[in-house]
CSV table of N, CA and C in Angstrom, one decimal:
chain,number,residue,atom,x,y,z
A,707,MET,N,53.9,-73.0,61.2
A,707,MET,CA,54.8,-73.6,62.1
A,707,MET,C,56.3,-73.4,61.6
A,708,ALA,N,56.4,-73.5,60.3
A,708,ALA,CA,57.8,-73.5,59.8
A,708,ALA,C,58.4,-72.1,60.0
A,709,ALA,N,57.5,-71.0,60.1
A,709,ALA,CA,58.0,-69.7,60.3
A,709,ALA,C,58.3,-69.4,61.7
A,710,THR,N,57.7,-70.1,62.7
A,710,THR,CA,57.8,-69.7,64.1
A,710,THR,C,58.7,-70.8,64.8
A,711,ALA,N,58.8,-72.0,64.3
A,711,ALA,CA,59.6,-73.0,65.0
A,711,ALA,C,61.1,-72.6,65.0
A,712,THR,N,61.8,-73.1,66.0
A,712,THR,CA,63.2,-72.8,66.1
A,712,THR,C,64.0,-74.1,66.0
A,713,ARG,N,65.3,-74.0,65.7
A,713,ARG,CA,66.2,-75.0,65.6
A,713,ARG,C,65.7,-76.3,64.8
A,714,GLY,N,65.8,-77.4,65.4
A,714,GLY,CA,65.4,-78.7,64.8
A,714,GLY,C,63.9,-78.8,64.6
A,715,ALA,N,63.1,-78.1,65.3
A,715,ALA,CA,61.7,-78.2,65.3
A,715,ALA,C,61.1,-77.8,63.9
A,716,VAL,N,61.9,-77.0,63.2
A,716,VAL,CA,61.4,-76.4,61.9
A,716,VAL,C,61.5,-77.5,60.8
A,717,CYS,N,62.3,-78.5,61.0
A,717,CYS,CA,62.5,-79.5,59.9
A,717,CYS,C,61.2,-80.2,59.6
A,718,PHE,N,60.4,-80.7,60.6
A,718,PHE,CA,59.2,-81.5,60.3
A,718,PHE,C,58.2,-80.7,59.5
A,719,PRO,N,57.8,-79.5,59.9
A,719,PRO,CA,56.7,-78.8,59.1
A,719,PRO,C,57.2,-78.4,57.7
A,720,ARG,N,58.5,-78.2,57.6
A,720,ARG,CA,59.1,-77.9,56.2
A,720,ARG,C,59.0,-79.1,55.3
A,721,ARG,N,59.3,-80.3,55.9
A,721,ARG,CA,59.2,-81.5,55.1
A,721,ARG,C,57.7,-81.9,54.7
A,722,VAL,N,56.8,-81.6,55.7
A,722,VAL,CA,55.4,-81.8,55.4
A,722,VAL,C,55.0,-80.9,54.2
A,723,ALA,N,55.4,-79.6,54.3
A,723,ALA,CA,55.0,-78.7,53.3
A,723,ALA,C,55.6,-79.1,51.9
A,724,GLU,N,56.8,-79.6,51.9
A,724,GLU,CA,57.5,-80.1,50.7
A,724,GLU,C,56.7,-81.2,50.1
A,725,LEU,N,56.2,-82.2,50.9
A,725,LEU,CA,55.4,-83.3,50.4
A,725,LEU,C,54.1,-82.8,49.8
A,726,LEU,N,53.4,-81.9,50.4
A,726,LEU,CA,52.2,-81.4,49.9
A,726,LEU,C,52.4,-80.6,48.6
A,727,ARG,N,53.5,-79.8,48.6
A,727,ARG,CA,53.8,-79.1,47.3
A,727,ARG,C,54.1,-80.1,46.2
A,728,ALA,N,54.8,-81.2,46.6
A,728,ALA,CA,55.1,-82.3,45.6
A,728,ALA,C,53.8,-82.8,45.0
A,729,GLY,N,52.8,-83.0,45.9
A,729,GLY,CA,51.5,-83.5,45.4
A,729,GLY,C,50.8,-82.5,44.5
A,730,LEU,N,50.9,-81.2,44.8
A,730,LEU,CA,50.3,-80.2,43.9
A,730,LEU,C,51.1,-80.2,42.5
A,731,ASP,N,52.4,-80.3,42.6
A,731,ASP,CA,53.2,-80.4,41.3
A,731,ASP,C,52.8,-81.6,40.5
A,732,LEU,N,52.6,-82.8,41.2
A,732,LEU,CA,52.2,-84.0,40.6
A,732,LEU,C,50.8,-83.8,39.9
A,733,ARG,N,49.9,-83.2,40.6
A,733,ARG,CA,48.6,-82.9,40.0
A,733,ARG,C,48.7,-82.1,38.7
A,734,ASP,N,49.5,-81.0,38.8
A,734,ASP,CA,49.7,-80.1,37.6
A,734,ASP,C,50.3,-80.9,36.5
A,735,ARG,N,51.3,-81.7,36.7
A,735,ARG,CA,51.9,-82.5,35.7
A,735,ARG,C,51.0,-83.5,35.0
A,736,HIS,N,50.1,-84.1,35.8
A,736,HIS,CA,49.1,-85.0,35.3
A,736,HIS,C,48.1,-84.2,34.4
A,737,THR,N,47.7,-83.1,34.9
A,737,THR,CA,46.7,-82.2,34.2
A,737,THR,C,47.3,-81.8,32.8
A,738,ALA,N,48.6,-81.5,32.8
A,738,ALA,CA,49.3,-81.1,31.6
A,738,ALA,C,49.5,-82.3,30.7
A,739,GLY,N,49.3,-83.5,31.1
A,739,GLY,CA,49.5,-84.7,30.2
A,739,GLY,C,50.9,-85.2,30.3
A,740,GLN,N,51.7,-84.8,31.2
A,740,GLN,CA,53.1,-85.2,31.3
A,740,GLN,C,53.2,-86.5,32.1
A,741,ILE,N,52.1,-86.9,32.8
A,741,ILE,CA,52.1,-88.2,33.6
A,741,ILE,C,50.8,-88.9,33.3
A,742,SER,N,50.9,-90.2,33.1
A,742,SER,CA,49.7,-91.0,32.8
A,742,SER,C,48.9,-91.2,34.1
A,743,THR,N,47.7,-91.7,34.0
A,743,THR,CA,46.9,-92.0,35.2
A,743,THR,C,47.6,-93.1,36.0
A,744,HIS,N,48.2,-94.1,35.4
A,744,HIS,CA,49.0,-95.1,36.1
A,744,HIS,C,50.2,-94.5,36.8
A,745,GLY,N,50.9,-93.6,36.1
A,745,GLY,CA,52.0,-92.9,36.7
A,745,GLY,C,51.6,-92.1,37.9
A,746,LEU,N,50.5,-91.4,37.8
A,746,LEU,CA,49.9,-90.6,38.9
A,746,LEU,C,49.7,-91.5,40.1
A,747,ALA,N,49.0,-92.7,39.9
A,747,ALA,CA,48.7,-93.6,41.0
A,747,ALA,C,50.0,-94.1,41.7
A,748,VAL,N,51.0,-94.4,40.9
A,748,VAL,CA,52.3,-94.9,41.5
A,748,VAL,C,52.9,-93.8,42.3
A,749,ALA,N,53.0,-92.6,41.7
A,749,ALA,CA,53.6,-91.4,42.4
A,749,ALA,C,52.8,-91.0,43.6
A,750,ARG,N,51.5,-91.1,43.6
A,750,ARG,CA,50.7,-90.8,44.7
A,750,ARG,C,51.0,-91.8,45.9
A,751,GLY,N,51.1,-93.1,45.5
A,751,GLY,CA,51.4,-94.1,46.5
A,751,GLY,C,52.8,-93.8,47.2
A,752,ARG,N,53.7,-93.4,46.4
A,752,ARG,CA,55.1,-93.0,47.0
A,752,ARG,C,54.9,-91.8,47.9
A,753,LEU,N,54.2,-90.8,47.5
A,753,LEU,CA,54.0,-89.7,48.4
A,753,LEU,C,53.3,-90.1,49.7
A,754,GLU,N,52.3,-90.9,49.6
A,754,GLU,CA,51.6,-91.3,50.8
A,754,GLU,C,52.5,-92.1,51.7
A,755,ASN,N,53.4,-93.0,51.1
A,755,ASN,CA,54.4,-93.7,51.9
A,755,ASN,C,55.4,-92.8,52.6
A,756,GLN,N,55.8,-91.8,51.8
A,756,GLN,CA,56.8,-90.8,52.4
A,756,GLN,C,56.2,-90.1,53.5
A,757,LEU,N,54.9,-89.7,53.4
A,757,LEU,CA,54.2,-89.0,54.4
A,757,LEU,C,54.1,-89.9,55.7
A,758,SER,N,53.7,-91.1,55.5
A,758,SER,CA,53.6,-92.1,56.6
A,758,SER,C,55.0,-92.2,57.3
A,759,ASP,N,56.0,-92.4,56.6
A,759,ASP,CA,57.4,-92.5,57.1
A,759,ASP,C,57.8,-91.2,57.9
A,760,LEU,N,57.3,-90.1,57.4
A,760,LEU,CA,57.6,-88.8,58.1
A,760,LEU,C,56.9,-88.6,59.4
A,761,ILE,N,55.6,-89.0,59.4
A,761,ILE,CA,54.8,-88.7,60.6
A,761,ILE,C,54.8,-89.8,61.7
A,762,LEU,N,55.2,-91.0,61.3
A,762,LEU,CA,55.1,-92.1,62.3
A,762,LEU,C,56.1,-92.0,63.5
A,763,PRO,N,57.3,-91.7,63.3
A,763,PRO,CA,58.2,-91.6,64.5
A,763,PRO,C,57.7,-90.5,65.5
A,764,PRO,N,57.7,-90.8,66.8
A,764,PRO,CA,57.3,-89.8,67.7
A,764,PRO,C,58.2,-88.5,67.6
A,765,LYS,N,57.6,-87.4,67.8
A,765,LYS,CA,58.3,-86.1,67.7
A,765,LYS,C,58.6,-85.6,69.2
A,766,THR,N,59.8,-85.0,69.3
A,766,THR,CA,60.1,-84.5,70.6
A,766,THR,C,59.5,-83.1,70.9
A,767,ASN,N,59.2,-82.4,69.8
A,767,ASN,CA,58.5,-81.1,69.9
A,767,ASN,C,57.0,-81.3,70.0
A,768,ALA,N,56.4,-80.7,71.0
A,768,ALA,CA,54.9,-80.9,71.2
A,768,ALA,C,54.1,-80.5,70.1
A,769,ALA,N,54.4,-79.3,69.5
A,769,ALA,CA,53.6,-78.8,68.3
A,769,ALA,C,53.8,-79.8,67.1
A,770,ASN,N,55.0,-80.3,66.9
A,770,ASN,CA,55.2,-81.2,65.8
A,770,ASN,C,54.5,-82.5,66.0
A,771,GLU,N,54.4,-83.0,67.3
A,771,GLU,CA,53.7,-84.2,67.6
A,771,GLU,C,52.2,-84.0,67.4
A,772,ARG,N,51.7,-82.9,67.7
A,772,ARG,CA,50.2,-82.6,67.5
A,772,ARG,C,49.9,-82.6,66.0
A,773,LEU,N,50.8,-81.9,65.2
A,773,LEU,CA,50.6,-81.9,63.8
A,773,LEU,C,50.7,-83.3,63.2
A,774,ALA,N,51.7,-84.1,63.7
A,774,ALA,CA,51.8,-85.5,63.2
A,774,ALA,C,50.6,-86.3,63.5
A,775,GLN,N,50.0,-86.1,64.7
A,775,GLN,CA,48.8,-86.9,65.0
A,775,GLN,C,47.6,-86.5,64.2
A,776,HIS,N,47.5,-85.2,63.9
A,776,HIS,CA,46.5,-84.7,63.0
A,776,HIS,C,46.6,-85.2,61.6
A,777,LEU,N,47.8,-85.2,61.1
A,777,LEU,CA,48.1,-85.7,59.7
A,777,LEU,C,47.8,-87.2,59.7
A,778,TRP,N,48.2,-87.9,60.7
A,778,TRP,CA,47.9,-89.4,60.7
A,778,TRP,C,46.4,-89.6,60.7
A,779,ALA,N,45.6,-88.8,61.5
A,779,ALA,CA,44.2,-89.0,61.5
A,779,ALA,C,43.5,-88.7,60.2
A,780,HIS,N,44.1,-87.9,59.4
A,780,HIS,CA,43.6,-87.4,58.1
A,780,HIS,C,44.4,-87.9,56.9
A,781,ARG,N,45.3,-88.9,57.1
A,781,ARG,CA,46.2,-89.3,56.0
A,781,ARG,C,45.5,-89.7,54.8
A,782,ASP,N,44.3,-90.3,54.9
A,782,ASP,CA,43.6,-90.8,53.7
A,782,ASP,C,42.9,-89.6,52.9
A,783,ASP,N,42.8,-88.4,53.6
A,783,ASP,CA,42.2,-87.3,52.9
A,783,ASP,C,43.2,-86.3,52.3
A,784,LEU,N,44.5,-86.4,52.7
A,784,LEU,CA,45.4,-85.4,52.3
A,784,LEU,C,45.7,-85.3,50.8
A,785,PHE,N,45.6,-86.5,50.1
A,785,PHE,CA,45.9,-86.5,48.7
A,785,PHE,C,44.7,-86.9,47.9
A,786,THR,N,43.5,-86.6,48.4
A,786,THR,CA,42.2,-86.8,47.7
A,786,THR,C,42.2,-86.2,46.3
A,787,PHE,N,42.8,-85.0,46.1
A,787,PHE,CA,42.9,-84.4,44.8
A,787,PHE,C,43.7,-85.1,43.8
A,788,LEU,N,44.5,-86.1,44.3
A,788,LEU,CA,45.3,-86.9,43.3
A,788,LEU,C,44.5,-88.2,43.0
A,789,ARG,N,43.5,-88.6,43.9
A,789,ARG,CA,42.8,-89.8,43.7
A,789,ARG,C,41.5,-89.6,42.9
A,790,GLN,N,40.9,-88.5,43.0
A,790,GLN,CA,39.6,-88.2,42.4
A,790,GLN,C,39.7,-87.0,41.5
A,791,PRO,N,39.4,-87.0,40.3
A,791,PRO,CA,39.4,-85.8,39.5
A,791,PRO,C,38.3,-84.8,39.9
A,792,GLY,N,38.6,-83.6,40.0
A,792,GLY,CA,37.6,-82.6,40.3
A,792,GLY,C,37.8,-81.8,41.5
A,793,PRO,N,38.1,-82.5,42.7
A,793,PRO,CA,38.2,-81.7,43.9
A,793,PRO,C,39.4,-80.8,43.9
A,794,ASP,N,39.3,-79.6,44.4
A,794,ASP,CA,40.4,-78.7,44.6
A,794,ASP,C,41.3,-79.3,45.7
A,795,ALA,N,42.5,-78.9,45.7
A,795,ALA,CA,43.4,-79.3,46.8
A,795,ALA,C,43.2,-78.4,48.0
A,796,THR,N,42.6,-77.3,47.9
A,796,THR,CA,42.4,-76.4,49.0
A,796,THR,C,40.9,-76.1,49.1
A,797,HIS,N,40.5,-75.3,50.1
A,797,HIS,CA,39.1,-75.0,50.3
A,797,HIS,C,38.9,-73.5,50.0
A,798,TRP,N,39.6,-72.9,49.1
A,798,TRP,CA,39.5,-71.5,48.8
A,798,TRP,C,38.1,-71.2,48.2
A,799,ARG,N,37.5,-72.1,47.5
A,799,ARG,CA,36.2,-71.8,46.9
A,799,ARG,C,35.2,-71.7,48.0
A,800,ALA,N,35.2,-72.5,49.0
A,800,ALA,CA,34.3,-72.5,50.1
A,800,ALA,C,34.5,-71.2,50.9
A,801,GLU,N,35.7,-70.8,51.1
A,801,GLU,CA,35.9,-69.5,51.8
A,801,GLU,C,35.4,-68.4,51.0
A,802,LEU,N,35.6,-68.4,49.7
A,802,LEU,CA,35.2,-67.3,48.9
A,802,LEU,C,33.6,-67.3,48.9
A,803,ALA,N,33.0,-68.4,48.9
A,803,ALA,CA,31.5,-68.4,48.9
A,803,ALA,C,30.9,-67.8,50.2
A,804,SER,N,31.6,-68.0,51.3
A,804,SER,CA,31.1,-67.5,52.5
A,804,SER,C,31.5,-66.1,52.8
A,805,ARG,N,32.4,-65.5,52.1
A,805,ARG,CA,33.0,-64.2,52.3
A,805,ARG,C,32.0,-63.1,52.4
A,806,PHE,N,31.0,-63.1,51.4
A,806,PHE,CA,30.0,-62.1,51.4
A,806,PHE,C,29.2,-62.1,52.7
A,807,GLY,N,28.8,-63.3,53.1
A,807,GLY,CA,28.0,-63.4,54.3
A,807,GLY,C,28.7,-62.9,55.6
A,808,VAL,N,30.0,-63.2,55.6
A,808,VAL,CA,30.8,-62.8,56.8
A,808,VAL,C,30.9,-61.3,56.8
A,809,ILE,N,31.2,-60.7,55.7
A,809,ILE,CA,31.3,-59.2,55.6
A,809,ILE,C,29.9,-58.6,56.0
A,810,LEU,N,28.9,-59.1,55.4
A,810,LEU,CA,27.5,-58.6,55.7
A,810,LEU,C,27.2,-58.7,57.2
A,811,ARG,N,27.5,-59.8,57.8
A,811,ARG,CA,27.2,-60.0,59.2
A,811,ARG,C,28.0,-59.0,60.0
A,812,LYS,N,29.3,-58.8,59.7
A,812,LYS,CA,30.1,-57.9,60.5
A,812,LYS,C,29.7,-56.4,60.3
A,813,VAL,N,29.2,-56.1,59.1
A,813,VAL,CA,28.9,-54.6,58.9
A,813,VAL,C,27.5,-54.2,59.4
A,814,TRP,N,26.5,-54.9,58.9
A,814,TRP,CA,25.2,-54.5,59.3
A,814,TRP,C,24.1,-55.6,59.2
A,815,GLY,N,24.5,-56.9,59.2
A,815,GLY,CA,23.7,-58.0,58.9
A,815,GLY,C,22.6,-58.3,59.9
A,816,GLY,N,22.3,-57.5,60.9
A,816,GLY,CA,21.2,-57.9,61.8
A,816,GLY,C,21.6,-58.9,62.8
A,817,SER,N,22.8,-59.2,63.0
A,817,SER,CA,23.2,-60.2,63.9
A,817,SER,C,23.7,-59.7,65.3
A,818,ARG,N,23.0,-58.6,65.7
A,818,ARG,CA,23.3,-58.1,67.0
A,818,ARG,C,22.6,-58.8,68.1
A,819,THR,N,21.6,-59.6,67.6
A,819,THR,CA,20.9,-60.5,68.6
A,819,THR,C,20.9,-61.9,68.0
A,820,TRP,N,20.6,-62.9,68.8
A,820,TRP,CA,20.6,-64.3,68.3
A,820,TRP,C,19.5,-64.5,67.3
A,821,ALA,N,18.4,-63.9,67.5
A,821,ALA,CA,17.3,-64.0,66.5
A,821,ALA,C,17.7,-63.4,65.2
A,822,GLY,N,18.4,-62.2,65.2
A,822,GLY,CA,18.9,-61.6,64.0
A,822,GLY,C,19.9,-62.5,63.3
A,823,ALA,N,20.8,-63.0,64.1
A,823,ALA,CA,21.9,-63.9,63.5
A,823,ALA,C,21.3,-65.1,62.8
A,824,ARG,N,20.3,-65.7,63.5
A,824,ARG,CA,19.6,-66.9,62.9
A,824,ARG,C,18.9,-66.5,61.6
A,825,ALA,N,18.1,-65.4,61.6
A,825,ALA,CA,17.4,-65.0,60.4
A,825,ALA,C,18.4,-64.7,59.3
A,826,GLN,N,19.5,-64.0,59.6
A,826,GLN,CA,20.5,-63.7,58.5
A,826,GLN,C,21.1,-65.0,58.0
A,827,SER,N,21.4,-66.0,58.9
A,827,SER,CA,22.1,-67.2,58.4
A,827,SER,C,21.1,-68.0,57.5
A,828,VAL,N,19.8,-68.0,57.8
A,828,VAL,CA,18.9,-68.7,57.0
A,828,VAL,C,18.7,-68.0,55.6
A,829,LEU,N,18.6,-66.7,55.6
A,829,LEU,CA,18.5,-66.0,54.4
A,829,LEU,C,19.7,-66.1,53.5
A,830,MET,N,20.9,-66.1,54.1
A,830,MET,CA,22.1,-66.2,53.3
A,830,MET,C,22.2,-67.6,52.7
A,831,SER,N,21.8,-68.6,53.5
A,831,SER,CA,21.8,-70.0,53.0
A,831,SER,C,20.8,-70.1,51.8
A,832,VAL,N,19.6,-69.5,51.9
A,832,VAL,CA,18.7,-69.6,50.8
A,832,VAL,C,19.3,-68.9,49.6
A,833,TRP,N,19.8,-67.7,49.8
A,833,TRP,CA,20.4,-66.9,48.7
A,833,TRP,C,21.5,-67.7,48.0
A,834,ARG,N,22.4,-68.2,48.8
A,834,ARG,CA,23.5,-69.0,48.2
A,834,ARG,C,23.1,-70.2,47.4
A,835,THR,N,22.1,-70.9,48.0
A,835,THR,CA,21.6,-72.1,47.4
A,835,THR,C,20.9,-71.8,46.1
A,836,CYS,N,20.2,-70.7,46.0
A,836,CYS,CA,19.5,-70.3,44.8
A,836,CYS,C,20.6,-69.8,43.8
A,837,TRP,N,21.6,-69.1,44.2
A,837,TRP,CA,22.5,-68.4,43.4
A,837,TRP,C,23.4,-69.5,42.6
A,838,GLN,N,23.7,-70.6,43.3
A,838,GLN,CA,24.6,-71.6,42.6
A,838,GLN,C,24.1,-72.1,41.3
A,839,PRO,N,22.8,-72.5,41.2
A,839,PRO,CA,22.3,-73.0,39.9
A,839,PRO,C,21.7,-71.8,39.1
A,840,GLY,N,21.9,-70.6,39.5
A,840,GLY,CA,21.4,-69.4,38.7
A,840,GLY,C,20.0,-69.1,38.9
A,841,ARG,N,19.4,-69.4,40.0
A,841,ARG,CA,18.0,-69.1,40.3
A,841,ARG,C,17.9,-67.9,41.1
A,842,SER,N,16.8,-67.1,41.0
A,842,SER,CA,16.6,-65.9,41.7
A,842,SER,C,16.1,-66.2,43.1
A,843,ALA,N,16.8,-65.8,44.2
A,843,ALA,CA,16.4,-66.0,45.5
A,843,ALA,C,15.0,-65.3,45.8
A,844,LEU,N,14.9,-64.1,45.2
A,844,LEU,CA,13.6,-63.4,45.4
A,844,LEU,C,12.4,-64.1,44.9
A,845,ASP,N,12.6,-64.7,43.7
A,845,ASP,CA,11.5,-65.5,43.1
A,845,ASP,C,11.2,-66.7,43.9
A,846,PHE,N,12.3,-67.3,44.4
A,846,PHE,CA,12.1,-68.5,45.2
A,846,PHE,C,11.3,-68.2,46.5
A,847,LEU,N,11.7,-67.1,47.2
A,847,LEU,CA,11.1,-66.7,48.4
A,847,LEU,C,9.6,-66.3,48.2
A,848,SER,N,9.4,-65.6,47.1
A,848,SER,CA,8.1,-65.1,46.7
A,848,SER,C,7.2,-66.3,46.5
A,849,GLN,N,7.6,-67.3,45.8
A,849,GLN,CA,6.8,-68.5,45.5
A,849,GLN,C,6.5,-69.2,46.9
A,850,LEU,N,7.5,-69.3,47.7
A,850,LEU,CA,7.4,-69.9,49.0
A,850,LEU,C,6.4,-69.2,49.9
A,851,LEU,N,6.5,-67.9,49.9
A,851,LEU,CA,5.5,-67.2,50.7
A,851,LEU,C,4.1,-67.2,50.2
A,852,ARG,N,3.9,-67.3,48.9
A,852,ARG,CA,2.6,-67.4,48.3
A,852,ARG,C,2.0,-68.8,48.4
A,853,GLY,N,2.7,-69.7,49.0
A,853,GLY,CA,2.2,-71.0,49.3
A,853,GLY,C,2.5,-72.1,48.2
A,854,THR,N,3.3,-71.7,47.3
A,854,THR,CA,3.8,-72.7,46.3
A,854,THR,C,4.5,-73.8,47.0
A,855,PRO,N,4.2,-75.1,46.8
A,855,PRO,CA,4.9,-76.1,47.5
A,855,PRO,C,6.4,-76.0,47.3
A,856,VAL,N,7.2,-76.3,48.3
A,856,VAL,CA,8.7,-76.2,48.2
A,856,VAL,C,9.2,-77.1,47.1
A,857,ALA,N,8.7,-78.3,46.9
A,857,ALA,CA,9.2,-79.2,45.9
A,857,ALA,C,9.0,-78.5,44.5
A,858,LEU,N,8.0,-77.7,44.3
A,858,LEU,CA,7.8,-77.1,43.0
A,858,LEU,C,8.7,-75.8,42.9
A,859,ALA,N,9.0,-75.2,44.0
A,859,ALA,CA,9.8,-74.0,44.0
A,859,ALA,C,11.3,-74.3,43.8
A,860,LEU,N,11.7,-75.5,44.3
A,860,LEU,CA,13.2,-75.8,44.2
A,860,LEU,C,13.5,-76.1,42.7
A,861,PRO,N,14.7,-75.7,42.3
A,861,PRO,CA,15.2,-76.2,41.0
A,861,PRO,C,15.3,-77.7,41.0
A,862,PRO,N,15.1,-78.3,39.8
A,862,PRO,CA,15.0,-79.8,39.7
A,862,PRO,C,16.3,-80.5,40.1
A,863,ASP,N,17.5,-79.8,40.0
A,863,ASP,CA,18.7,-80.5,40.2
A,863,ASP,C,19.2,-80.3,41.7
A,864,LEU,N,18.4,-79.6,42.6
A,864,LEU,CA,18.8,-79.5,44.0
A,864,LEU,C,18.2,-80.7,44.7
A,865,PRO,N,19.0,-81.3,45.7
A,865,PRO,CA,18.4,-82.4,46.5
A,865,PRO,C,17.3,-81.9,47.3
A,866,ARG,N,16.3,-82.8,47.5
A,866,ARG,CA,15.1,-82.4,48.3
A,866,ARG,C,15.2,-83.2,49.6
A,867,THR,N,14.9,-82.6,50.7
A,867,THR,CA,14.8,-83.3,52.0
A,867,THR,C,13.3,-83.3,52.4
A,868,THR,N,13.0,-84.3,53.1
A,868,THR,CA,11.6,-84.4,53.6
A,868,THR,C,11.5,-84.3,55.1
């Protein structure tokens, strides 16, 4: 939006981007040991208040108002990476994880029919689920097809559904 908006409409998306970059900078400073946990909490509260102050007044530009409403609906989620250690600030890992399946599907993955698309999605899900803990998907499928109960075929750290 900041690249395509004109005149005054460009200010709002730029200020939102600045606040999000400030959050990333804050995370990096905390990780480097430059800010204590208490300092992080105080600074995070200030960022959240600044964001609320930015998005609450109604916007005259329709695109900015839509963005403001979206940010308001997800305001508790925007700085999760400052509240809980571990989560990434972006979803690049999830995109990277699905990349292979998308390429496979577009090139030759058998999804020219709905049945082929369903089969490929199930197989890719099994492959990825086995790959994450370092388990062989072929071994898993082999055990499953030979009649080994699924509970015994699943790695012990994966959640089981009934």
